[in-house]
Short mmCIF file of C-alpha atoms and ligand atoms in Angstrom, two decimals:
data_model
loop_
_atom_site.label_atom_id
_atom_site.label_comp_id
_atom_site.label_asym_id
_atom_site.label_seq_id
_atom_site.Cartn_x
_atom_site.Cartn_y
_atom_site.Cartn_z
CA MET Q 1 -22.27 -27.80 2.46
CA ALA Q 2 -19.28 -25.55 1.89
CA PHE Q 3 -15.88 -26.24 3.40
CA LEU Q 4 -15.75 -22.95 5.26
CA GLU Q 5 -18.74 -20.82 6.14
CA PHE Q 6 -19.10 -17.43 7.71
CA HIS Q 7 -22.66 -17.08 8.96
CA GLN Q 8 -24.09 -13.64 9.83
CA ILE Q 9 -20.80 -12.34 11.22
CA THR Q 10 -21.10 -8.99 12.96
CA LYS Q 11 -18.27 -6.97 14.45
CA ARG Q 12 -18.46 -3.60 16.13
CA PHE Q 13 -15.63 -1.24 17.01
CA PRO Q 14 -16.23 1.95 18.97
CA GLY Q 15 -18.20 4.13 16.58
CA VAL Q 16 -17.97 1.72 13.61
CA LEU Q 17 -19.97 -1.29 12.54
CA ALA Q 18 -17.09 -3.00 10.75
CA LEU Q 19 -19.09 -6.07 9.70
CA ASP Q 20 -22.87 -6.24 9.54
CA GLY Q 21 -24.23 -9.79 9.26
CA VAL Q 22 -21.73 -11.04 6.67
CA SER Q 23 -22.30 -14.55 5.30
CA VAL Q 24 -19.80 -16.14 2.90
CA SER Q 25 -19.21 -19.71 1.78
CA ILE Q 26 -15.79 -20.85 0.63
CA GLU Q 27 -15.03 -24.06 -1.24
CA ARG Q 28 -12.25 -26.40 -0.23
CA GLY Q 29 -9.01 -25.78 -2.12
CA ALA Q 30 -10.25 -22.55 -3.68
CA CYS Q 31 -8.40 -19.29 -3.90
CA HIS Q 32 -11.18 -17.00 -2.77
CA ALA Q 33 -10.75 -13.26 -3.33
CA LEU Q 34 -12.01 -10.81 -0.75
CA VAL Q 35 -12.31 -7.33 -2.23
CA GLY Q 36 -13.72 -3.98 -1.26
CA GLU Q 37 -12.74 -0.38 -0.72
CA ASN Q 38 -10.56 0.70 2.18
CA GLY Q 39 -12.47 0.21 5.40
CA ALA Q 40 -14.97 -2.26 3.87
CA GLY Q 41 -14.14 -4.83 6.57
CA LYS Q 42 -11.85 -7.25 4.69
CA SER Q 43 -9.07 -7.37 7.28
CA THR Q 44 -11.61 -7.59 10.09
CA LEU Q 45 -13.26 -10.66 8.53
CA GLY Q 46 -9.86 -12.29 8.03
CA LYS Q 47 -8.80 -11.50 11.58
CA ILE Q 48 -11.98 -13.01 13.01
CA LEU Q 49 -11.23 -16.29 11.24
CA ALA Q 50 -7.60 -16.08 12.37
CA GLY Q 51 -8.55 -15.59 16.02
CA VAL Q 52 -7.27 -12.01 16.27
CA TYR Q 53 -10.75 -10.55 16.89
CA GLN Q 54 -13.86 -12.13 18.38
CA PRO Q 55 -17.12 -11.49 16.50
CA ASP Q 56 -20.04 -9.80 18.30
CA GLY Q 57 -22.47 -12.10 16.52
CA GLY Q 58 -22.64 -14.94 14.02
CA ALA Q 59 -20.79 -18.21 13.62
CA ILE Q 60 -18.00 -19.79 11.61
CA ARG Q 61 -18.23 -23.38 10.40
CA LEU Q 62 -15.21 -25.32 9.18
CA GLU Q 63 -16.00 -28.71 7.67
CA GLU Q 64 -19.48 -28.46 9.16
CA LYS Q 65 -18.23 -27.96 12.69
CA VAL Q 66 -18.77 -24.63 14.45
CA ILE Q 67 -15.38 -23.25 15.46
CA HIS Q 68 -14.44 -20.52 17.93
CA PRO Q 69 -10.90 -19.37 17.26
CA VAL Q 70 -10.38 -17.40 20.48
CA SER Q 71 -6.73 -16.56 19.71
CA PRO Q 72 -4.30 -16.82 16.79
CA HIS Q 73 -2.88 -19.83 18.58
CA ALA Q 74 -6.30 -21.50 18.72
CA ALA Q 75 -6.80 -20.72 15.02
CA ARG Q 76 -3.48 -22.37 14.23
CA ALA Q 77 -4.59 -25.48 16.07
CA LEU Q 78 -7.63 -25.53 13.76
CA GLY Q 79 -5.37 -25.24 10.71
CA VAL Q 80 -6.01 -21.55 10.02
CA ALA Q 81 -3.20 -18.99 9.59
CA MET Q 82 -3.06 -15.39 8.42
CA VAL Q 83 -0.34 -13.53 6.57
CA HIS Q 84 -0.79 -10.02 7.83
CA GLN Q 85 -0.67 -6.69 6.05
CA GLU Q 86 1.38 -5.25 8.90
CA LEU Q 87 4.56 -6.72 10.31
CA ALA Q 88 3.71 -9.70 12.47
CA PHE Q 89 7.07 -10.94 13.69
CA CYS Q 90 9.57 -9.79 16.28
CA PRO Q 91 12.07 -7.75 14.25
CA ASN Q 92 15.04 -8.40 16.52
CA LEU Q 93 14.73 -12.17 16.45
CA SER Q 94 16.18 -14.31 13.69
CA VAL Q 95 14.11 -16.05 11.03
CA GLU Q 96 14.63 -19.44 12.70
CA GLU Q 97 13.66 -18.15 16.14
CA ASN Q 98 10.51 -16.63 14.68
CA LEU Q 99 9.61 -19.76 12.76
CA CYS Q 100 9.89 -21.94 15.84
CA LEU Q 101 8.48 -19.42 18.30
CA GLY Q 102 6.57 -21.21 21.04
CA ASP Q 103 7.88 -24.58 19.97
CA GLN Q 104 11.66 -24.49 20.16
CA PRO Q 105 13.49 -27.81 20.09
CA ARG Q 106 15.29 -28.36 23.41
CA ASN Q 107 17.89 -30.83 24.58
CA ALA Q 108 17.69 -32.91 27.74
CA ALA Q 109 19.04 -30.04 29.88
CA GLY Q 110 16.36 -27.69 28.58
CA TRP Q 111 18.63 -25.59 26.34
CA VAL Q 112 17.43 -24.62 22.90
CA ASN Q 113 18.98 -27.00 20.41
CA ARG Q 114 20.42 -24.54 17.88
CA ARG Q 115 21.27 -27.06 15.23
CA GLU Q 116 17.84 -28.66 15.36
CA LEU Q 117 16.27 -25.18 15.32
CA ARG Q 118 18.15 -24.24 12.18
CA ALA Q 119 17.42 -27.51 10.42
CA ARG Q 120 13.72 -27.22 11.17
CA ALA Q 121 13.57 -23.60 9.97
CA ARG Q 122 15.48 -24.45 6.83
CA ALA Q 123 13.07 -27.31 6.11
CA MET Q 124 10.07 -25.00 6.61
CA LEU Q 125 11.56 -22.47 4.18
CA ALA Q 126 12.49 -25.16 1.66
CA GLU Q 127 8.91 -26.39 1.84
CA ILE Q 128 7.82 -23.16 0.14
CA GLY Q 129 10.85 -23.03 -2.15
CA SER Q 130 12.66 -20.23 -0.33
CA ASN Q 131 16.37 -20.13 0.41
CA ILE Q 132 16.38 -17.28 2.94
CA ASP Q 133 19.16 -17.87 5.49
CA PRO Q 134 17.45 -18.93 8.75
CA ALA Q 135 20.00 -16.95 10.77
CA THR Q 136 18.98 -13.59 9.24
CA LEU Q 137 17.40 -11.08 11.61
CA ILE Q 138 13.74 -10.44 10.73
CA GLY Q 139 14.31 -6.68 10.92
CA THR Q 140 16.75 -6.81 7.99
CA LEU Q 141 14.42 -8.67 5.60
CA SER Q 142 12.52 -6.95 2.80
CA THR Q 143 8.73 -6.93 3.09
CA GLY Q 144 8.56 -9.64 0.46
CA GLN Q 145 10.97 -11.87 2.32
CA GLU Q 146 9.15 -11.31 5.58
CA GLN Q 147 5.92 -12.37 3.94
CA LEU Q 148 7.60 -15.53 2.72
CA VAL Q 149 8.66 -16.27 6.28
CA GLN Q 150 5.07 -15.74 7.43
CA ILE Q 151 3.87 -18.12 4.72
CA ALA Q 152 6.55 -20.66 5.65
CA ALA Q 153 5.35 -20.46 9.25
CA ALA Q 154 1.76 -21.02 8.14
CA VAL Q 155 2.55 -23.97 5.88
CA GLY Q 156 5.08 -25.42 8.33
CA THR Q 157 2.53 -25.59 11.11
CA GLY Q 158 0.15 -27.48 8.89
CA ALA Q 159 -2.32 -24.72 8.02
CA ASN Q 160 -4.88 -25.76 5.43
CA VAL Q 161 -6.58 -22.37 5.33
CA ILE Q 162 -4.34 -19.34 4.76
CA ILE Q 163 -5.57 -15.77 4.69
CA MET Q 164 -3.33 -13.35 2.80
CA ASP Q 165 -4.10 -9.71 3.53
CA GLU Q 166 -3.05 -7.49 0.61
CA PRO Q 167 0.12 -9.52 0.14
CA THR Q 168 1.46 -7.63 -2.87
CA SER Q 169 0.87 -4.08 -1.65
CA SER Q 170 4.56 -3.43 -1.06
CA LEU Q 171 6.23 -6.05 -3.22
CA SER Q 172 8.45 -5.45 -6.22
CA LEU Q 173 7.50 -6.90 -9.59
CA GLY Q 174 9.86 -9.85 -9.13
CA GLU Q 175 8.64 -10.54 -5.62
CA THR Q 176 5.04 -10.41 -6.83
CA ARG Q 177 5.74 -13.02 -9.49
CA GLU Q 178 7.42 -15.16 -6.86
CA LEU Q 179 4.36 -14.86 -4.63
CA PHE Q 180 2.00 -15.79 -7.47
CA ARG Q 181 4.00 -18.93 -8.11
CA LEU Q 182 3.79 -19.80 -4.43
CA VAL Q 183 0.04 -19.14 -4.26
CA ARG Q 184 -0.48 -21.54 -7.17
CA ALA Q 185 1.75 -24.14 -5.54
CA LEU Q 186 -0.20 -23.88 -2.26
CA LYS Q 187 -3.45 -24.29 -4.15
CA ALA Q 188 -2.11 -27.34 -5.93
CA ARG Q 189 -1.56 -28.88 -2.49
CA GLY Q 190 -5.19 -28.39 -1.63
CA ILE Q 191 -4.67 -25.44 0.72
CA THR Q 192 -7.65 -23.08 0.79
CA LEU Q 193 -6.67 -19.44 0.34
CA ILE Q 194 -8.52 -16.26 1.18
CA TYR Q 195 -6.84 -13.59 -0.87
CA VAL Q 196 -7.49 -9.98 0.14
CA SER Q 197 -6.61 -7.44 -2.52
CA HIS Q 198 -7.99 -4.58 -4.49
CA ARG Q 199 -5.79 -5.25 -7.46
CA LEU Q 200 -8.19 -6.72 -9.94
CA GLU Q 201 -5.56 -8.13 -12.32
CA GLU Q 202 -4.26 -10.27 -9.47
CA ILE Q 203 -7.68 -11.54 -8.61
CA PHE Q 204 -8.40 -12.54 -12.17
CA ALA Q 205 -5.00 -14.19 -12.46
CA LEU Q 206 -5.21 -16.22 -9.24
CA CYS Q 207 -8.69 -16.61 -7.84
CA ASP Q 208 -11.61 -18.95 -8.44
CA ALA Q 209 -14.30 -16.94 -6.70
CA VAL Q 210 -14.72 -13.44 -5.40
CA THR Q 211 -16.59 -11.93 -2.47
CA ILE Q 212 -17.24 -8.21 -2.43
CA LEU Q 213 -17.70 -6.27 0.79
CA ARG Q 214 -18.90 -2.69 1.00
CA ASP Q 215 -19.18 -0.72 4.24
CA GLY Q 216 -19.28 -3.90 6.30
CA HIS Q 217 -21.97 -5.52 4.15
CA HIS Q 218 -21.72 -8.55 1.94
CA VAL Q 219 -22.51 -7.43 -1.63
CA VAL Q 220 -22.06 -10.62 -3.63
CA THR Q 221 -20.05 -13.84 -3.96
CA GLU Q 222 -19.53 -15.07 -7.52
CA PRO Q 223 -17.30 -17.44 -9.45
CA ILE Q 224 -14.57 -15.46 -11.16
CA GLY Q 225 -15.75 -16.63 -14.57
CA ALA Q 226 -19.13 -15.01 -14.01
CA THR Q 227 -17.84 -11.50 -13.42
CA SER Q 228 -15.62 -8.82 -14.95
CA PRO Q 229 -13.31 -6.08 -13.64
CA GLN Q 230 -15.87 -3.37 -14.48
CA ARG Q 231 -18.59 -5.26 -12.66
CA ILE Q 232 -16.42 -5.74 -9.57
CA VAL Q 233 -15.47 -2.05 -9.47
CA ARG Q 234 -19.12 -1.09 -9.66
CA GLN Q 235 -20.03 -3.52 -6.89
CA MET Q 236 -17.15 -2.31 -4.72
CA ILE Q 237 -17.89 1.38 -4.89
CA GLY Q 238 -21.63 1.22 -5.43
CA ARG Q 239 -21.52 3.79 -8.20
CA GLU Q 240 -20.04 4.26 -11.67
CA LEU Q 241 -16.46 5.45 -11.78
CA LEU Q 242 -15.97 8.55 -13.85
CA VAL Q 243 -12.92 8.47 -16.05
CA ARG Q 244 -12.12 11.90 -17.33
CA GLU Q 245 -9.33 13.11 -19.54
CA PRO Q 246 -7.07 15.14 -17.22
CA ALA Q 247 -7.70 18.87 -17.68
CA HIS Q 248 -4.04 19.87 -17.47
CA LEU Q 249 -3.45 18.25 -20.85
CA GLN Q 250 -5.72 20.81 -22.50
CA ARG Q 251 -3.88 23.85 -21.14
CA SER Q 252 -0.55 25.32 -22.07
CA TYR Q 253 2.03 25.12 -19.34
CA GLY Q 254 3.69 28.05 -17.55
CA ALA Q 255 7.31 28.78 -16.72
CA VAL Q 256 9.75 26.07 -15.65
CA ARG Q 257 9.24 25.57 -11.92
CA LEU Q 258 11.61 22.72 -11.26
CA GLN Q 259 14.82 22.21 -13.17
CA VAL Q 260 17.27 19.43 -12.38
CA GLU Q 261 20.69 19.35 -14.01
CA ASN Q 262 23.36 16.72 -13.73
CA LEU Q 263 22.10 15.56 -10.35
CA SER Q 264 24.09 12.67 -8.91
CA SER Q 265 24.49 10.85 -5.64
CA PRO Q 266 27.21 8.24 -5.21
CA GLY Q 267 25.85 4.72 -5.38
CA LYS Q 268 22.28 5.90 -5.99
CA PHE Q 269 21.93 7.75 -9.31
CA THR Q 270 23.97 9.66 -11.89
CA GLY Q 271 23.49 12.55 -14.31
CA ILE Q 272 19.77 13.13 -13.81
CA HIS Q 273 18.36 16.05 -15.78
CA PHE Q 274 14.80 17.13 -16.46
CA SER Q 275 12.41 20.00 -15.86
CA VAL Q 276 8.76 20.41 -14.91
CA ARG Q 277 6.66 23.43 -15.83
CA ALA Q 278 3.92 25.13 -13.88
CA GLY Q 279 0.66 23.28 -14.53
CA GLU Q 280 2.33 20.12 -15.75
CA ILE Q 281 2.18 16.57 -14.36
CA VAL Q 282 5.30 14.60 -15.27
CA GLY Q 283 5.59 10.91 -14.47
CA LEU Q 284 8.68 9.12 -13.23
CA ALA Q 285 8.66 5.41 -14.00
CA GLY Q 286 11.14 2.65 -13.27
CA LEU Q 287 11.46 -0.70 -11.59
CA VAL Q 288 11.82 -0.88 -7.82
CA GLY Q 289 15.44 0.05 -7.09
CA ALA Q 290 15.88 2.20 -10.21
CA GLY Q 291 16.55 5.23 -7.99
CA ARG Q 292 13.31 7.18 -8.39
CA SER Q 293 12.60 7.79 -4.70
CA GLU Q 294 16.26 8.61 -4.14
CA VAL Q 295 16.10 11.36 -6.78
CA ALA Q 296 12.94 12.77 -5.17
CA GLN Q 297 14.61 12.79 -1.78
CA ALA Q 298 17.68 14.55 -3.14
CA ILE Q 299 15.53 17.26 -4.74
CA PHE Q 300 13.78 17.74 -1.43
CA GLY Q 301 17.06 18.18 0.44
CA LEU Q 302 17.10 14.79 2.11
CA ASP Q 303 20.34 13.54 0.57
CA PRO Q 304 23.49 15.16 1.99
CA ALA Q 305 25.66 13.41 -0.62
CA ALA Q 306 23.77 14.74 -3.66
CA ALA Q 307 25.68 16.95 -6.13
CA GLY Q 308 24.54 18.86 -9.20
CA THR Q 309 21.95 21.56 -9.68
CA VAL Q 310 18.33 21.77 -8.57
CA MET Q 311 16.60 25.01 -9.55
CA MET Q 312 13.20 26.11 -8.39
CA HIS Q 313 11.68 29.21 -9.93
CA GLY Q 314 14.96 29.65 -11.80
CA ARG Q 315 17.03 29.92 -8.65
CA ALA Q 316 19.55 27.28 -7.60
CA LEU Q 317 18.69 25.52 -4.37
CA ARG Q 318 21.17 24.69 -1.66
CA LEU Q 319 21.33 20.91 -1.88
CA GLY Q 320 20.98 18.77 1.23
CA SER Q 321 18.77 21.27 3.03
CA ILE Q 322 15.10 20.45 3.64
CA ARG Q 323 14.70 23.97 4.97
CA ALA Q 324 15.85 25.41 1.61
CA ALA Q 325 13.50 23.06 -0.25
CA LEU Q 326 10.56 24.09 1.93
CA ALA Q 327 11.44 27.77 1.63
CA ALA Q 328 11.36 27.37 -2.16
CA LYS Q 329 7.82 26.07 -1.70
CA SER Q 330 8.31 22.47 -2.66
CA GLY Q 331 6.65 19.48 -1.08
CA LEU Q 332 7.33 15.74 -1.09
CA VAL Q 333 4.70 13.13 -0.30
CA PRO Q 334 6.96 10.23 0.65
CA GLU Q 335 6.41 6.65 -0.38
CA ASP Q 336 6.45 5.14 3.06
CA ARG Q 337 3.74 7.37 4.43
CA LYS Q 338 3.00 5.17 7.38
CA ARG Q 339 6.53 5.39 8.67
CA GLN Q 340 7.45 8.88 7.55
CA GLY Q 341 4.20 10.66 7.10
CA LEU Q 342 1.87 10.03 10.02
CA VAL Q 343 1.86 10.64 13.71
CA LEU Q 344 -0.07 7.58 14.81
CA SER Q 345 -1.05 8.92 18.21
CA MET Q 346 -2.71 12.01 16.75
CA ASN Q 347 -6.23 12.13 15.41
CA CYS Q 348 -7.33 12.55 11.79
CA ARG Q 349 -7.83 16.30 12.00
CA GLU Q 350 -4.44 16.92 13.55
CA ASN Q 351 -2.76 14.66 11.04
CA SER Q 352 -4.27 16.07 7.91
CA SER Q 353 -3.38 19.62 8.85
CA LEU Q 354 0.03 18.83 10.28
CA ALA Q 355 2.09 19.68 7.24
CA ALA Q 356 0.03 22.73 6.50
CA LEU Q 357 1.01 24.22 9.83
CA PRO Q 358 4.01 26.50 9.67
CA LEU Q 359 6.05 23.81 11.34
CA LEU Q 360 9.44 25.28 10.83
CA THR Q 361 8.65 28.65 12.26
CA ARG Q 362 8.06 28.70 15.98
CA PHE Q 363 5.55 31.52 16.21
CA GLY Q 364 1.93 31.79 15.27
CA TRP Q 365 -1.21 30.23 16.65
CA VAL Q 366 -3.05 27.37 15.01
CA ASN Q 367 -6.39 28.51 13.73
CA ARG Q 368 -8.50 25.59 15.01
CA ARG Q 369 -11.50 26.41 12.89
CA ALA Q 370 -9.42 26.61 9.69
CA GLU Q 371 -7.65 23.42 10.67
CA HIS Q 372 -10.94 21.61 11.13
CA GLU Q 373 -12.30 22.87 7.82
CA LEU Q 374 -9.20 21.76 5.98
CA ALA Q 375 -9.29 18.28 7.52
CA GLU Q 376 -12.98 17.97 6.80
CA ARG Q 377 -12.59 19.03 3.19
CA TYR Q 378 -9.92 16.45 2.42
CA ALA Q 379 -11.52 13.67 4.45
CA LYS Q 380 -14.70 14.14 2.45
CA ARG Q 381 -12.88 14.48 -0.81
CA LEU Q 382 -10.94 11.24 -0.39
CA ARG Q 383 -13.85 9.44 1.28
CA VAL Q 384 -11.93 8.72 4.45
CA LYS Q 385 -13.93 6.26 6.55
CA THR Q 386 -13.68 7.40 10.13
CA PRO Q 387 -16.34 7.79 12.84
CA SER Q 388 -15.13 11.35 13.38
CA LEU Q 389 -12.18 13.59 12.67
CA GLU Q 390 -11.18 13.21 16.31
CA THR Q 391 -10.64 9.43 15.92
CA SER Q 392 -7.11 8.18 16.52
CA ILE Q 393 -5.31 7.42 13.26
CA ALA Q 394 -4.01 4.11 14.58
CA SER Q 395 -7.48 2.54 14.55
CA LEU Q 396 -8.23 3.35 10.89
CA SER Q 397 -7.78 0.77 8.17
CA GLY Q 398 -4.46 0.91 6.32
CA GLY Q 399 -5.87 2.51 3.20
CA ASN Q 400 -7.62 5.21 5.18
CA GLN Q 401 -4.39 6.02 6.98
CA GLN Q 402 -2.80 6.41 3.57
CA LYS Q 403 -5.47 8.87 2.51
CA ILE Q 404 -4.97 11.00 5.61
CA ALA Q 405 -1.20 11.00 5.09
CA LEU Q 406 -1.64 12.09 1.52
CA ALA Q 407 -4.14 14.80 2.44
CA LYS Q 408 -1.69 16.10 4.98
CA TRP Q 409 1.03 16.68 2.43
CA ILE Q 410 -1.18 17.89 -0.36
CA ALA Q 411 -2.73 20.44 2.01
CA ARG Q 412 0.62 22.18 2.23
CA GLU Q 413 0.69 25.19 0.00
CA CYS Q 414 3.49 24.53 -2.45
CA ASP Q 415 4.50 25.27 -6.04
CA VAL Q 416 6.47 22.13 -6.73
CA LEU Q 417 4.90 18.89 -5.56
CA ILE Q 418 6.58 15.50 -5.73
CA VAL Q 419 4.35 12.54 -4.95
CA ASP Q 420 5.92 9.11 -4.49
CA GLU Q 421 3.51 6.23 -5.20
CA PRO Q 422 0.52 8.36 -4.21
CA THR Q 423 -2.08 5.62 -4.62
CA ARG Q 424 -0.25 2.70 -3.04
CA GLY Q 425 -2.66 0.82 -0.78
CA ILE Q 426 -5.60 2.95 -1.83
CA ASP Q 427 -8.78 1.60 -3.35
CA VAL Q 428 -10.13 2.35 -6.83
CA GLY Q 429 -12.66 4.96 -5.76
CA ALA Q 430 -10.12 6.99 -3.80
CA LYS Q 431 -7.55 6.57 -6.56
CA ALA Q 432 -9.84 8.36 -8.98
CA GLU Q 433 -10.24 11.16 -6.40
CA ILE Q 434 -6.47 11.45 -6.04
CA TYR Q 435 -5.97 11.70 -9.81
CA GLN Q 436 -8.62 14.39 -9.91
CA LEU Q 437 -6.96 16.18 -6.99
CA LEU Q 438 -3.51 16.11 -8.63
CA ASP Q 439 -5.04 17.37 -11.86
CA GLU Q 440 -6.64 20.24 -9.97
CA LEU Q 441 -3.38 21.07 -8.23
CA ALA Q 442 -1.74 21.25 -11.65
CA GLY Q 443 -4.63 23.46 -12.73
CA GLU Q 444 -3.72 25.82 -9.88
CA GLY Q 445 -0.27 26.14 -11.45
CA LYS Q 446 1.70 23.68 -9.40
CA ALA Q 447 4.43 21.64 -11.07
CA VAL Q 448 3.81 17.99 -10.22
CA LEU Q 449 6.24 15.11 -10.44
CA MET Q 450 4.57 11.73 -9.89
CA ILE Q 451 6.58 8.61 -9.15
CA SER Q 452 4.55 5.49 -9.75
CA SER Q 453 4.95 1.79 -10.38
CA GLU Q 454 1.46 1.55 -11.78
CA LEU Q 455 1.82 2.13 -15.49
CA PRO Q 456 -1.91 2.61 -16.16
CA GLU Q 457 -1.97 5.55 -13.77
CA LEU Q 458 1.07 7.21 -15.34
CA ILE Q 459 -0.48 6.69 -18.76
CA GLY Q 460 -3.80 8.07 -17.60
CA LEU Q 461 -2.58 11.19 -15.84
CA CYS Q 462 0.76 12.43 -17.17
CA GLY Q 463 1.70 14.63 -20.09
CA ARG Q 464 5.02 12.82 -20.42
CA VAL Q 465 6.86 10.15 -18.51
CA LEU Q 466 10.54 9.97 -17.61
CA VAL Q 467 11.94 6.49 -17.16
CA MET Q 468 14.80 5.59 -14.85
CA ARG Q 469 16.83 2.43 -14.96
CA GLU Q 470 19.66 1.53 -12.60
CA GLY Q 471 20.24 5.06 -11.40
CA ARG Q 472 20.13 6.73 -14.81
CA LEU Q 473 17.54 8.32 -17.02
CA ALA Q 474 16.77 5.67 -19.61
CA GLY Q 475 14.47 7.83 -21.68
CA GLU Q 476 11.37 9.94 -21.90
CA LEU Q 477 8.06 9.30 -23.62
CA PRO Q 478 5.58 11.96 -24.71
CA ARG Q 479 1.89 11.22 -24.24
CA ALA Q 480 1.44 10.40 -27.92
CA GLU Q 481 3.86 7.47 -27.54
CA PHE Q 482 2.46 6.07 -24.28
CA SER Q 483 1.92 2.35 -24.01
CA GLU Q 484 2.66 -0.14 -21.27
CA ALA Q 485 4.93 -2.03 -23.63
CA ALA Q 486 6.98 1.07 -24.51
CA LEU Q 487 7.36 2.06 -20.85
CA MET Q 488 8.19 -1.48 -19.75
CA GLY Q 489 10.77 -1.69 -22.52
CA LEU Q 490 12.58 1.38 -21.21
CA MET Q 491 12.24 0.30 -17.59
CA ALA Q 492 13.73 -3.09 -18.24
CA GLY Q 493 16.24 -1.91 -20.83
CA VAL Q 494 15.03 -3.92 -23.77
CA ALA Q 495 14.28 -0.98 -26.08
CA GLN Q 496 16.13 2.15 -27.14
CA SER Q 497 14.66 5.63 -27.07
CA ALA Q 498 15.98 9.11 -27.67
CA ALA Q 499 16.43 10.45 -24.14
N1 ADP H 1 -8.89 -2.26 15.95
C1 ADP H 1 -9.82 -1.41 15.49
N2 ADP H 1 -10.34 -0.45 16.26
C2 ADP H 1 -11.28 0.40 15.81
N3 ADP H 1 -11.77 0.38 14.55
C3 ADP H 1 -11.28 -0.54 13.71
C4 ADP H 1 -10.28 -1.49 14.13
N4 ADP H 1 -9.99 -2.29 13.08
C5 ADP H 1 -10.76 -1.88 12.06
N5 ADP H 1 -11.54 -0.83 12.44
C6 ADP H 1 -12.53 -0.14 11.60
O1 ADP H 1 -13.36 -1.12 11.01
C7 ADP H 1 -13.64 -0.80 9.64
C8 ADP H 1 -13.18 -1.92 8.74
O2 ADP H 1 -11.75 -1.96 8.76
P1 ADP H 1 -10.90 -3.04 8.00
O3 ADP H 1 -11.45 -4.40 8.25
O4 ADP H 1 -9.47 -2.81 8.38
O5 ADP H 1 -11.14 -2.64 6.48
P2 ADP H 1 -10.37 -3.09 5.14
O6 ADP H 1 -9.40 -4.17 5.52
O7 ADP H 1 -11.45 -3.57 4.23
O8 ADP H 1 -9.70 -1.87 4.60
C9 ADP H 1 -12.95 0.53 9.38
O9 ADP H 1 -13.86 1.56 9.52
C10 ADP H 1 -11.87 0.59 10.45
O10 ADP H 1 -11.58 1.93 10.78
MG1 MG H 2 -7.29 -4.15 5.35
#
C-alpha cells in the first residue's frame, strides 16, 4: 500500500466542482509532481491535505491510517505542511516570531525568552542551509526568502510531507537554483514532497512521478521516466497545442511608434535607446534586477526621476506623467498584476473592462452591454475558468486572476503596448492564447514591447530581442541569431555583441 493515498476526494465550491472523485497514491520519499492548467484543482487538493479545506467526500490515508486534518494545525501534528503560493505569514512580525508562532519559548515569569527565540529560529534556518537574519521583518523579505522561511517552519516542526504550491512562480534564476538544491536535500532526508508546478522542465529535473489533473478530474499518475513533456501537455489540456509561426514576422512594419533615446533614471538604468515600429513585437530580456520593469515604468510615466527622451508617434512625451502616456495611447500591463492590476472585490466582468473604461475622464456612461461582451470575449479567449462573469475575482485560482488582469489591460485601445512578464503564472494552454493575442494586436498595427524571463517565449514570438544587464542595454539580437545560449550570454555578460 502506498505511503499517502487520496481516495475519491471531492470538493465543491459555490458554482464549481473543484475536485471530482480524485484518487492518487504517493510513494514515501518521492517528489511527486502535481500538474494541470489553472483552475484544475491542484491547490485545492494540496490544501485539503494541509487542513486548509475539508473535502465534501472521500478519504486520505497516511501510512494506512485514515487521517482527518481539520485545520493546518492538525495537519502539522500529522507531519504535513504546505508552502503556499500566496503569502502565509504575518508581514509585520519578524522571521523568528513567525517561525515560533504558537510555541514561543517563555521564562518562568511567562515572558517570551528573546534569546531562546532567536537561537531556535536560527537553528531552524540553518537546518535548511539559510542564513536569513531571524530579526528581519517578514514584510521586507523577497518572495524567495519568505518561501525559505515557510520551508524552515515546515522542516523545523518535523514535517515529513511537504506540499509546495508553485514555489518558483516568482523566484529569480538564482533563487530557483537555491530552491532546487533544497528540494533535493529534503528528498535525501526522506521527506515526501508534493510539487505543484506547470513548468515542465522543473518537473523533469526534480520529480519521480507526476499526477495530472484536468477540470477537477484525475487524468493519470505515471513515473516520470514513462512520460514526456509533449505527453504531459496533451494530458493537461486535453487537446493538441498548435504552434504557429507568428504572423507579424511575415509583414513589413509601419512607422516608428515608440522611440526611446538616452533614457536614464538614477540608480536604476542609464542610456537606454531603442525603437519599436507599428506591427512589431520586440522582446526585452535580462536577469531579474537588470532594470527592465523600471524602464517600462519610466516610459509609462511612472518614474518621476527619469530623464531623456521618450517619443510616441514622433512626438516627445512629458516624462513622469501617466496622463501624458495614456493620452499618447500607450498601455502597460504590469508585472505584479495581482497587486497593481486587479480590484479583488470586483467581479470578472468589471475587472476585465476596467482599464477599457475612460477612467481618467469623469463623464460618460458605461455601456453595460458592451462591457459584458468585452469581458465575455476575453474570458472565452483565454479560457478563464469561472462559474460566471459575475463571480468575485478573489475566489478564482491564481492563474485565472492573472488572465483577467491581462485581459483588462489588453482590452484598452492603445497603439503602444508594453507587457511585463505576460505569461507569469499562466498555464501552457493560456500561454499559447496570449501569444496569439499579442500577435494579433501587432497585426492591428500596435507596437508591442514584451518583457519576459522565459527565453523560449521571446524566441518564439519576437522579431528581435533587446537585452539589458545591470541597468544598461547589453545588446540586441535579430531573429536570425536567436538562441538561448546567445541570449543568456548577453544577459549574464559572458559574450560580446554589437549593440
Ligand atoms: N476558496 C474558493 N472559493 C471558491 N472557489 C474556489 C476557491 N478555491 C478554489 N476555487 C475554485 O476551484 C477550482 C480549482 O481551483 P484551484 O485548486 O485553485 O486550481 P489550481 O491550483 O489548479 O489552479 C477553480 O475553479 C477555482 O476558481
Ligand atoms: Mg493553484
